[in-house]
Short mmCIF file of C-alpha atoms and ligand atoms in Angstrom, two decimals:
data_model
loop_
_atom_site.label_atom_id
_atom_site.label_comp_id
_atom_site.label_asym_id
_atom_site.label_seq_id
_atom_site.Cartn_x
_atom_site.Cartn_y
_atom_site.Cartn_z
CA UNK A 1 -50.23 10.07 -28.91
CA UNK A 2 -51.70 7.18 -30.98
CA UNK A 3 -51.15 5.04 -27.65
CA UNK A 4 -53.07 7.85 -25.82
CA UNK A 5 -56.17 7.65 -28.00
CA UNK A 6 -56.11 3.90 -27.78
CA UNK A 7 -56.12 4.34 -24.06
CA UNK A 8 -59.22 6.88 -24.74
CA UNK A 9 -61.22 4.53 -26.78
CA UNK A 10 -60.80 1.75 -24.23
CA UNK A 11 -62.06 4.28 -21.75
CA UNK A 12 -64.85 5.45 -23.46
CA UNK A 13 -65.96 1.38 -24.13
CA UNK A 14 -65.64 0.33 -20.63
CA UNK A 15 -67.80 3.43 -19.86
CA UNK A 16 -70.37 2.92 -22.04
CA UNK A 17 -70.37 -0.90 -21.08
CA UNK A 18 -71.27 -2.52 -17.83
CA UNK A 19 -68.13 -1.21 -15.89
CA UNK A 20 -69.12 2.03 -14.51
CA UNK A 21 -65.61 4.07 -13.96
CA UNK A 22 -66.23 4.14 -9.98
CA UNK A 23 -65.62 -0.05 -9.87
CA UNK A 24 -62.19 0.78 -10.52
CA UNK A 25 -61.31 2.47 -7.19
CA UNK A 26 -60.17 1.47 -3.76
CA UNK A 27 -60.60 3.28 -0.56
CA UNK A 28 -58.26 2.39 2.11
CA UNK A 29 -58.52 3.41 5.73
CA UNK A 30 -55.03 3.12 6.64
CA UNK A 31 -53.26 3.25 10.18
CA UNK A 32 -49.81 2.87 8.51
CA UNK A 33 -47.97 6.23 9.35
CA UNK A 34 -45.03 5.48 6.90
CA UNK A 35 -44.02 8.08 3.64
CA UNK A 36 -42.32 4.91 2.18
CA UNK A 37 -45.96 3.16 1.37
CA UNK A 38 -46.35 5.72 -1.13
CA UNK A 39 -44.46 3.71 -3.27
CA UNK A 40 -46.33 0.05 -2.14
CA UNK A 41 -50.04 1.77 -3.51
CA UNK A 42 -48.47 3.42 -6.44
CA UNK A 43 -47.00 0.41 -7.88
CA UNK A 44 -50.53 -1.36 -7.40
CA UNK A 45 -52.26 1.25 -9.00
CA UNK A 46 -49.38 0.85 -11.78
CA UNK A 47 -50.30 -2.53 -11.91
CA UNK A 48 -54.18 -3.02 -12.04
CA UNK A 49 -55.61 0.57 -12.87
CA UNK A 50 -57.09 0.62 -9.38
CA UNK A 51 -57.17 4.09 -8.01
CA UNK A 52 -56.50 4.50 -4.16
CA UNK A 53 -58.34 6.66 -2.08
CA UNK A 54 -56.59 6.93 1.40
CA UNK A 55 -57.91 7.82 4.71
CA UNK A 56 -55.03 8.07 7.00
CA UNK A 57 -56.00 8.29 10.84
CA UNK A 58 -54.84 5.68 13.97
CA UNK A 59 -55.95 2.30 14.34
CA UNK A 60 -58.38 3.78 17.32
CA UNK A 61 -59.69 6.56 14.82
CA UNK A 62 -60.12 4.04 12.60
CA UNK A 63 -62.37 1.51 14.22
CA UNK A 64 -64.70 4.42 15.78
CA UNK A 65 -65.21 5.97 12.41
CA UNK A 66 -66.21 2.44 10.66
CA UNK A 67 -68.39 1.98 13.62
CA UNK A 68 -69.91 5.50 13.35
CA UNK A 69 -70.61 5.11 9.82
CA UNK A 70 -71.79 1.82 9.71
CA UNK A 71 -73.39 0.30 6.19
CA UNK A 72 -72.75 3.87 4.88
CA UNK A 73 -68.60 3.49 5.20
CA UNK A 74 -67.22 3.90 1.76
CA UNK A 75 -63.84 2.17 3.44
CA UNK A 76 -63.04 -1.10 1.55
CA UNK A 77 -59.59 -2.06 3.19
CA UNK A 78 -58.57 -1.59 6.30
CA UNK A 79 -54.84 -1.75 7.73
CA UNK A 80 -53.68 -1.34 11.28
CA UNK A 81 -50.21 -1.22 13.08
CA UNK A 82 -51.46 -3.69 15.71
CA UNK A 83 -52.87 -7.24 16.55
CA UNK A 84 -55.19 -6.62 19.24
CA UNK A 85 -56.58 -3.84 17.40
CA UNK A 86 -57.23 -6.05 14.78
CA UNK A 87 -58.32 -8.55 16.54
CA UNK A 88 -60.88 -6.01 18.41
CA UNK A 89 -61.97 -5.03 14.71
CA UNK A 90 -62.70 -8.53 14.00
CA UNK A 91 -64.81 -9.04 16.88
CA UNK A 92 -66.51 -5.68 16.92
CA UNK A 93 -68.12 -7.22 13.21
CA UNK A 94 -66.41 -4.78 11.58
CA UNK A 95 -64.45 -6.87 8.89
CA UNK A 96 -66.01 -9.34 6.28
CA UNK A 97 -64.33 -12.59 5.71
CA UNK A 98 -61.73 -13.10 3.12
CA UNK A 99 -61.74 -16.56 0.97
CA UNK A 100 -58.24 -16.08 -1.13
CA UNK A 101 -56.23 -18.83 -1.41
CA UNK A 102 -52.99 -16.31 -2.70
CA UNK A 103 -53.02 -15.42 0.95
CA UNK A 104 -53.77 -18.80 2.59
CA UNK A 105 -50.36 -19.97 0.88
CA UNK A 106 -48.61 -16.91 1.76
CA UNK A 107 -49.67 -16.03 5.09
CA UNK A 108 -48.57 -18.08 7.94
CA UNK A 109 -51.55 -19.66 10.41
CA UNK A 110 -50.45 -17.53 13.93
CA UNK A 111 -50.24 -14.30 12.03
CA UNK A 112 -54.14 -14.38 10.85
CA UNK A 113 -57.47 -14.03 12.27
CA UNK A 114 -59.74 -17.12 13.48
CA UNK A 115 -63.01 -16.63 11.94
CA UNK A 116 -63.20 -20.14 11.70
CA UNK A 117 -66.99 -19.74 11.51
CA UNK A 118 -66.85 -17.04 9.31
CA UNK A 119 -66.10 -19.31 6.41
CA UNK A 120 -63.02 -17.22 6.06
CA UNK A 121 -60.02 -15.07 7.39
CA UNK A 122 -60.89 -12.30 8.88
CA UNK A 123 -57.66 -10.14 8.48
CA UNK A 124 -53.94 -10.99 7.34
CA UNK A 125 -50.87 -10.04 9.22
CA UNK A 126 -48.18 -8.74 6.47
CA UNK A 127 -45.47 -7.77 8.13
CA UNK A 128 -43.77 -7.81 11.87
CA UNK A 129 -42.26 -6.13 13.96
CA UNK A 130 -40.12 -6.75 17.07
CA UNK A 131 -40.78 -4.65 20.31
CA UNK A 132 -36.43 -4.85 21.54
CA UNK A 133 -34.41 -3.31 24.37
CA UNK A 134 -32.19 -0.93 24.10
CA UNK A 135 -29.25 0.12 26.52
CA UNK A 136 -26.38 2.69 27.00
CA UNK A 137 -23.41 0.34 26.33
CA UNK A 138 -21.37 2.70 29.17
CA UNK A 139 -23.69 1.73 32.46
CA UNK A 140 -25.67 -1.39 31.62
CA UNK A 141 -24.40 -4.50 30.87
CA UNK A 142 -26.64 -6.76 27.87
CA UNK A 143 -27.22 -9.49 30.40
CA UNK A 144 -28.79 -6.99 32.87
CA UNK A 145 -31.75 -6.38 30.06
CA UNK A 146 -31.78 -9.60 28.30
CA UNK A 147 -35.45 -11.09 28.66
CA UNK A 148 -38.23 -8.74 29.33
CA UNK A 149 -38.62 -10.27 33.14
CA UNK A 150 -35.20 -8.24 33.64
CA UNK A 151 -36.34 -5.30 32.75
CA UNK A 152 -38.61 -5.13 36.06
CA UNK A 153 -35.57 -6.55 38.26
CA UNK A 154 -34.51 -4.27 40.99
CA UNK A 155 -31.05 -3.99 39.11
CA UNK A 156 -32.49 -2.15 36.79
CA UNK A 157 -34.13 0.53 39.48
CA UNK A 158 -34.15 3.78 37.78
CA UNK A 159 -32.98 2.92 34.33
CA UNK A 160 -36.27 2.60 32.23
CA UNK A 161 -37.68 4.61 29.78
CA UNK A 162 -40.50 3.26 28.43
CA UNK A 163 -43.90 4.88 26.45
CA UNK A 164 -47.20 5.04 27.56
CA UNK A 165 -48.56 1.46 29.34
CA UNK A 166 -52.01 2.22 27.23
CA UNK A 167 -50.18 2.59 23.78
CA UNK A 168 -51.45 -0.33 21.39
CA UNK A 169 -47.58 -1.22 21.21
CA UNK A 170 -47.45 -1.85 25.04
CA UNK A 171 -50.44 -3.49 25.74
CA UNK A 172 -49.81 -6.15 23.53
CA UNK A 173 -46.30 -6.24 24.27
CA UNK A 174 -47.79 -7.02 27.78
CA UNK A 175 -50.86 -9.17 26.54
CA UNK A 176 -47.83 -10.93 24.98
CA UNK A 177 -46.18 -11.32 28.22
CA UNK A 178 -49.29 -12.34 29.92
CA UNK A 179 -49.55 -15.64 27.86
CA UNK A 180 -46.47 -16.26 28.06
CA UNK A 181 -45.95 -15.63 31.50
CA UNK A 182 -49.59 -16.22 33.28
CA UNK A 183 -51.84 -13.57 35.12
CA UNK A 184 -50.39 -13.19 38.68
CA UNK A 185 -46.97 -13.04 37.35
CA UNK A 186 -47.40 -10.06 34.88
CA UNK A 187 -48.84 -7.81 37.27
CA UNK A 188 -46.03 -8.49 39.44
CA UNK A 189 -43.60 -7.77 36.58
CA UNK A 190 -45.48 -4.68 35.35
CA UNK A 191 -45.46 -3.52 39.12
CA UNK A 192 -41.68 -3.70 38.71
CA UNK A 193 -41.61 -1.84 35.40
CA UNK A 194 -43.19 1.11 37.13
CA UNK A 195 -40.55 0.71 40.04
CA UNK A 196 -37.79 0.69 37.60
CA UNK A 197 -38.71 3.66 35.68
CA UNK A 198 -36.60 6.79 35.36
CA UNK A 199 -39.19 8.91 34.45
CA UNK A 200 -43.04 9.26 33.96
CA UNK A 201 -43.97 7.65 30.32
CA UNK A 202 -44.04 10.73 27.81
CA UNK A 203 -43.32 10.28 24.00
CA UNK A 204 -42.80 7.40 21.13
CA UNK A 205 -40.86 4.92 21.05
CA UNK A 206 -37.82 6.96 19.28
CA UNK A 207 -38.54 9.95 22.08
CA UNK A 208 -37.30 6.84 24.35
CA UNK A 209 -34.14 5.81 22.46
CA UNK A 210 -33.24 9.47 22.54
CA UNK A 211 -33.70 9.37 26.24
CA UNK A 212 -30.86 6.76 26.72
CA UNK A 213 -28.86 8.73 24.34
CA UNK A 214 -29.41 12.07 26.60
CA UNK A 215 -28.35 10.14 29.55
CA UNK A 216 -31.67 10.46 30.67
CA UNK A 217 -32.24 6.77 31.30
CA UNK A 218 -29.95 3.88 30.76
CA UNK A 219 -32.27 1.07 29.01
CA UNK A 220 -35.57 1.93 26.55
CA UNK A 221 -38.05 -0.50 24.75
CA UNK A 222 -38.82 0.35 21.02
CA UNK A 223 -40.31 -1.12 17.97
CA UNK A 224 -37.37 -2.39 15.38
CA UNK A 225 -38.69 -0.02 12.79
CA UNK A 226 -37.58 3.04 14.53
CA UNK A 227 -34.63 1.85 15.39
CA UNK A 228 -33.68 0.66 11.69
CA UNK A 229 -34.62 4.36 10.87
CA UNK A 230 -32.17 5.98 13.20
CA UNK A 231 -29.61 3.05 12.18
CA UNK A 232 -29.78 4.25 8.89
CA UNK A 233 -30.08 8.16 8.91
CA UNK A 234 -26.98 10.02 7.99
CA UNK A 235 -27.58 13.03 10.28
CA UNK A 236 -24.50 12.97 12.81
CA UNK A 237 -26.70 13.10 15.78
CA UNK A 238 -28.45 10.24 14.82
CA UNK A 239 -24.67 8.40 14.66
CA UNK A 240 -23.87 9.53 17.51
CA UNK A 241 -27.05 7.73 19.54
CA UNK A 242 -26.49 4.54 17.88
CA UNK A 243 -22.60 4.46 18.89
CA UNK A 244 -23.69 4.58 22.62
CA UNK A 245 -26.03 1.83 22.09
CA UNK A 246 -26.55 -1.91 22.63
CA UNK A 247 -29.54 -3.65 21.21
CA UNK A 248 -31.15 -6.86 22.62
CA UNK A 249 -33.46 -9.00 21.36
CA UNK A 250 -35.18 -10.31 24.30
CA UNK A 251 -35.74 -13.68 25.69
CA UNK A 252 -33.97 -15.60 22.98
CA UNK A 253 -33.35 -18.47 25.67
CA UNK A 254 -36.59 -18.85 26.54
CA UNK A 255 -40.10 -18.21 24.63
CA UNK A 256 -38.78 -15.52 21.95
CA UNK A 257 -39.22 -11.35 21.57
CA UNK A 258 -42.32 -10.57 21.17
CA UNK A 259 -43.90 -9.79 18.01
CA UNK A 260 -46.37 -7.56 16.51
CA UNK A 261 -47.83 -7.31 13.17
CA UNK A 262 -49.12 -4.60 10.96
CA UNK A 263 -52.05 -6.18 8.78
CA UNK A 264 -54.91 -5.87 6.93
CA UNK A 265 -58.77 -6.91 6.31
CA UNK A 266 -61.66 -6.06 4.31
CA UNK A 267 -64.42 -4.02 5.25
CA UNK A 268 -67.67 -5.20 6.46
CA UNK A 269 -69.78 -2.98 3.89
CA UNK A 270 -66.93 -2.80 1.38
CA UNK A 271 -68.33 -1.28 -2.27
CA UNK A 272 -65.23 -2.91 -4.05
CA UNK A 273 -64.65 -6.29 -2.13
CA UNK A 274 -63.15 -7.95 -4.89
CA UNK A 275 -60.68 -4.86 -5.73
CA UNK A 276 -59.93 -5.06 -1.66
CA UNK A 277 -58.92 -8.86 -2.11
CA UNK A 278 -56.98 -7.71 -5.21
CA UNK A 279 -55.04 -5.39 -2.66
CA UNK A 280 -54.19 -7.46 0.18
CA UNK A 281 -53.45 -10.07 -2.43
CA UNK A 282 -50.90 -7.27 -3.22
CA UNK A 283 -49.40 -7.08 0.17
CA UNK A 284 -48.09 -10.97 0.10
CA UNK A 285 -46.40 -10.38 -3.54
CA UNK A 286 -43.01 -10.79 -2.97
CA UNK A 287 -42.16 -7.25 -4.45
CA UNK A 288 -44.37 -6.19 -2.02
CA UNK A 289 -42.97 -8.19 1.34
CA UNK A 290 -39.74 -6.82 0.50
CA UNK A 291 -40.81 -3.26 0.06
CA UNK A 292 -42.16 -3.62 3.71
CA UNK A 293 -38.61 -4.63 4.76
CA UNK A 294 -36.59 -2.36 2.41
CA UNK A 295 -38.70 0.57 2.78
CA UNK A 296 -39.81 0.23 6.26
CA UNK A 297 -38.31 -1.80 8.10
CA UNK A 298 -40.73 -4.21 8.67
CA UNK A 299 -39.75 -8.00 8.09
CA UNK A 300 -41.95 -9.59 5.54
CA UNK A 301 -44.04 -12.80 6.40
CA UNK A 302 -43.99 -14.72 3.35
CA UNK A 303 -41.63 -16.93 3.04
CA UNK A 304 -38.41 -16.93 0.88
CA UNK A 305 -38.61 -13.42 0.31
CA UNK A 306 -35.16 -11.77 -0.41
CA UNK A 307 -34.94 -8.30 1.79
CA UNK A 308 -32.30 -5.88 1.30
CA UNK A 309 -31.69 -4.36 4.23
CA UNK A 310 -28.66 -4.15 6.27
CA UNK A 311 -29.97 -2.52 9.66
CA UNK A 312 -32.60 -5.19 9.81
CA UNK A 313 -29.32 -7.60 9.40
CA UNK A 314 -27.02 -6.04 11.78
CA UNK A 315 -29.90 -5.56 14.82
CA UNK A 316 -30.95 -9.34 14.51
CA UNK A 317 -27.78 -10.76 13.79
CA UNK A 318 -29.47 -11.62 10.39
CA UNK A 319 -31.95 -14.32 12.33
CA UNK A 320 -33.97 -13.91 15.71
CA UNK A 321 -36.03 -16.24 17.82
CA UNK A 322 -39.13 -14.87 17.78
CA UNK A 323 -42.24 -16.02 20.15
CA UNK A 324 -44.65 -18.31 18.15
CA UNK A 325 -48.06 -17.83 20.25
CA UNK A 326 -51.16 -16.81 17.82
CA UNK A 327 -51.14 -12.55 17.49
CA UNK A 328 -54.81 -13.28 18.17
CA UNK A 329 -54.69 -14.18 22.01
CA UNK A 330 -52.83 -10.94 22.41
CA UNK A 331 -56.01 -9.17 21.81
CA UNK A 332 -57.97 -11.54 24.55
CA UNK A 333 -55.45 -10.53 27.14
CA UNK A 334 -56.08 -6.70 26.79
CA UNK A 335 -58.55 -6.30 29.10
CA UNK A 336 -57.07 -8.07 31.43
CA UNK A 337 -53.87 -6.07 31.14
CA UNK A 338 -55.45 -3.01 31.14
CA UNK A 339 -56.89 -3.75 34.53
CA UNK A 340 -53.74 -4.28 35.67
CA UNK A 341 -52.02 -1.29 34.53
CA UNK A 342 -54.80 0.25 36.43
CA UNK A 343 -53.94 -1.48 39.56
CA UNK A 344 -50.00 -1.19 39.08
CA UNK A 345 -50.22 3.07 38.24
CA UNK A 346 -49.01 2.45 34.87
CA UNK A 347 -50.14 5.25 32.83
FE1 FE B 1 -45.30 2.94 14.78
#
């Protein structure tokens, strides 16, 4: 009680003072479809006082309604589930530039924006994500699916189940595989992805692991996240799909899986820029990497951070080689891929 009424007077100074009770709020727009961030915003709120208000919508959703409300958005952070369309937020102008020297140290270089003009970073990767092949252990052997060119090999006619070519997930997968790879190659390869399919795109990325359980198809691409999920569920069905499958990580003899990022940035008209900073200053604590990893799956991208969990472990073989090109340039090659998809009948 006594501690209570302490708490009261405090309140009832800062009010009366310069700090008007509204500076202590943050309101995230937030692309992050995962119940275990409950946890990551309580804990900062736990922390600094900072209340969170949360919009939660897609990372397309996102960037329209920033864009349709302009110098009028209350939003102050922003997170997305995907470089390009972070990089696309960036360009549109709809970020400000972060100076933060917590997340220079912690963040590495290829997992940022540019901005270099900006005087700043315009958004922070915090965690990654691998996009993987999976296979049904029975009909395909791991060295039929072991880089992503495979996948579009006529050995692999009629085995692929793979989610929509437009998804976010996809078209930087392929954006990926364009730099990697160059332009007249990838069409060809996504032309052979579309040959190799056992069925018209429909569903997530778990929808397609499911498939290869069903006996539907025989291999399926999916982000490591849901994988991790149905590697750790208890439900027997769930046990049952992971006993018929093998798990690659693709192209570790040549330039690395690809990589994707889930990140954050400050908004353009923020009202609390320096409570924003405060936040994504947040995300590279180590408590907080290793919630990403522990709670969803996600690797952390700080370094030396201690994760505890044994599905990320057992997929990876506890270390991967991932591909090092800038998450940036994934976001340059979307056009370019979408054009193709186009051309190829990849829907
Ligand atoms: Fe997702």
């Amino acid at each position: 009680m006594f501690f209570k009424q302490i708490a009261l007077a405090c309140a009832t100074v800062m009010a009366a003072s310069a700090a008007p009770a509204a500076e202590q709020t943050l309101n995230i727009y937030s692309a992050r479809h995962y119940p275990t961030d409950e946890a990551l915003y309580a804990n900062f709120t736990k922390a600094t006082g900072i209340r969170i208000n949360r919009v939660d919508s897609d990372d397309a959703g996102i960037l329209a309604r920033l864009k349709a409300e302009g110098t009028a958005s209350p939003a102050d952070v922003i997170l997305l589930v995907d470089a390009a369309r972070l990089w696309k937020g960036e360009i549109e102008g709809l970020f400000q530039p972060i100076k933060s020297k917590p997340l220079d140290d912690a963040i590495p270089q290829q997992l940022r924006g540019k901005g270099a003009t900006e005087g700043g970073t315009p958004w922070f990767g915090f965690s990654t994500r691998a996009r993987i092949v999976v296979y049904d252990k029975a009909t395909v052997q791991k060295a039929d699916v072991d880089s992503y060119e495979a996948l579009a090999e006529p050995k692999n006619k009629g085995r692929l189940c793979i989610r929509s070519g437009s998804h976010p997930y996809n078209l930087s997968l392929f954006g990926a595989v364009m730099e990697h790879l160059g332009e007249a190659r990838t069409q060809v390869w996504l032309k052979g992805l579309v040959d190799n399919m056992a069925r018209s795109p429909k569903g997530g990325d778990t929808d397609q692991i499911k498939a290869v359980a069903a006996g539907e198809c025989a291999i399926a691409v999916t982000n490591t996240y849901y994988l991790a999920r149905l590697m750790r569920s208890d439900k027997p069905e769930d046990k049952a799909t992971m006993a018929r499958l093998g798990i690659v990580f693709p192209n570790q003899s040549s330039w690395g899986t690809h990589v994707n990022i889930a990140g954050g940035a400050v908004a353009r008209y923020a009202k609390n820029p320096a409570n924003a900073v405060k936040f994504l200053e947040y995300l590279a604590t180590p408590a907080a990497q290793a919630h990403f990893a522990d709670g969803n799956n996600e690797w952390p991208v700080a370094k030396g951070v201690k994760i505890n969990n044994e599905a990320l472990q057992a997929m990876s073989g506890g270390s991967f080689k991932s591909e090092t090109i800038p998450v940036s340039v994934i976001g340059m090659n979307q056009i370019k891929v979408q054009q193709m998809l186009d051309r190829v009948g990849f829907r």
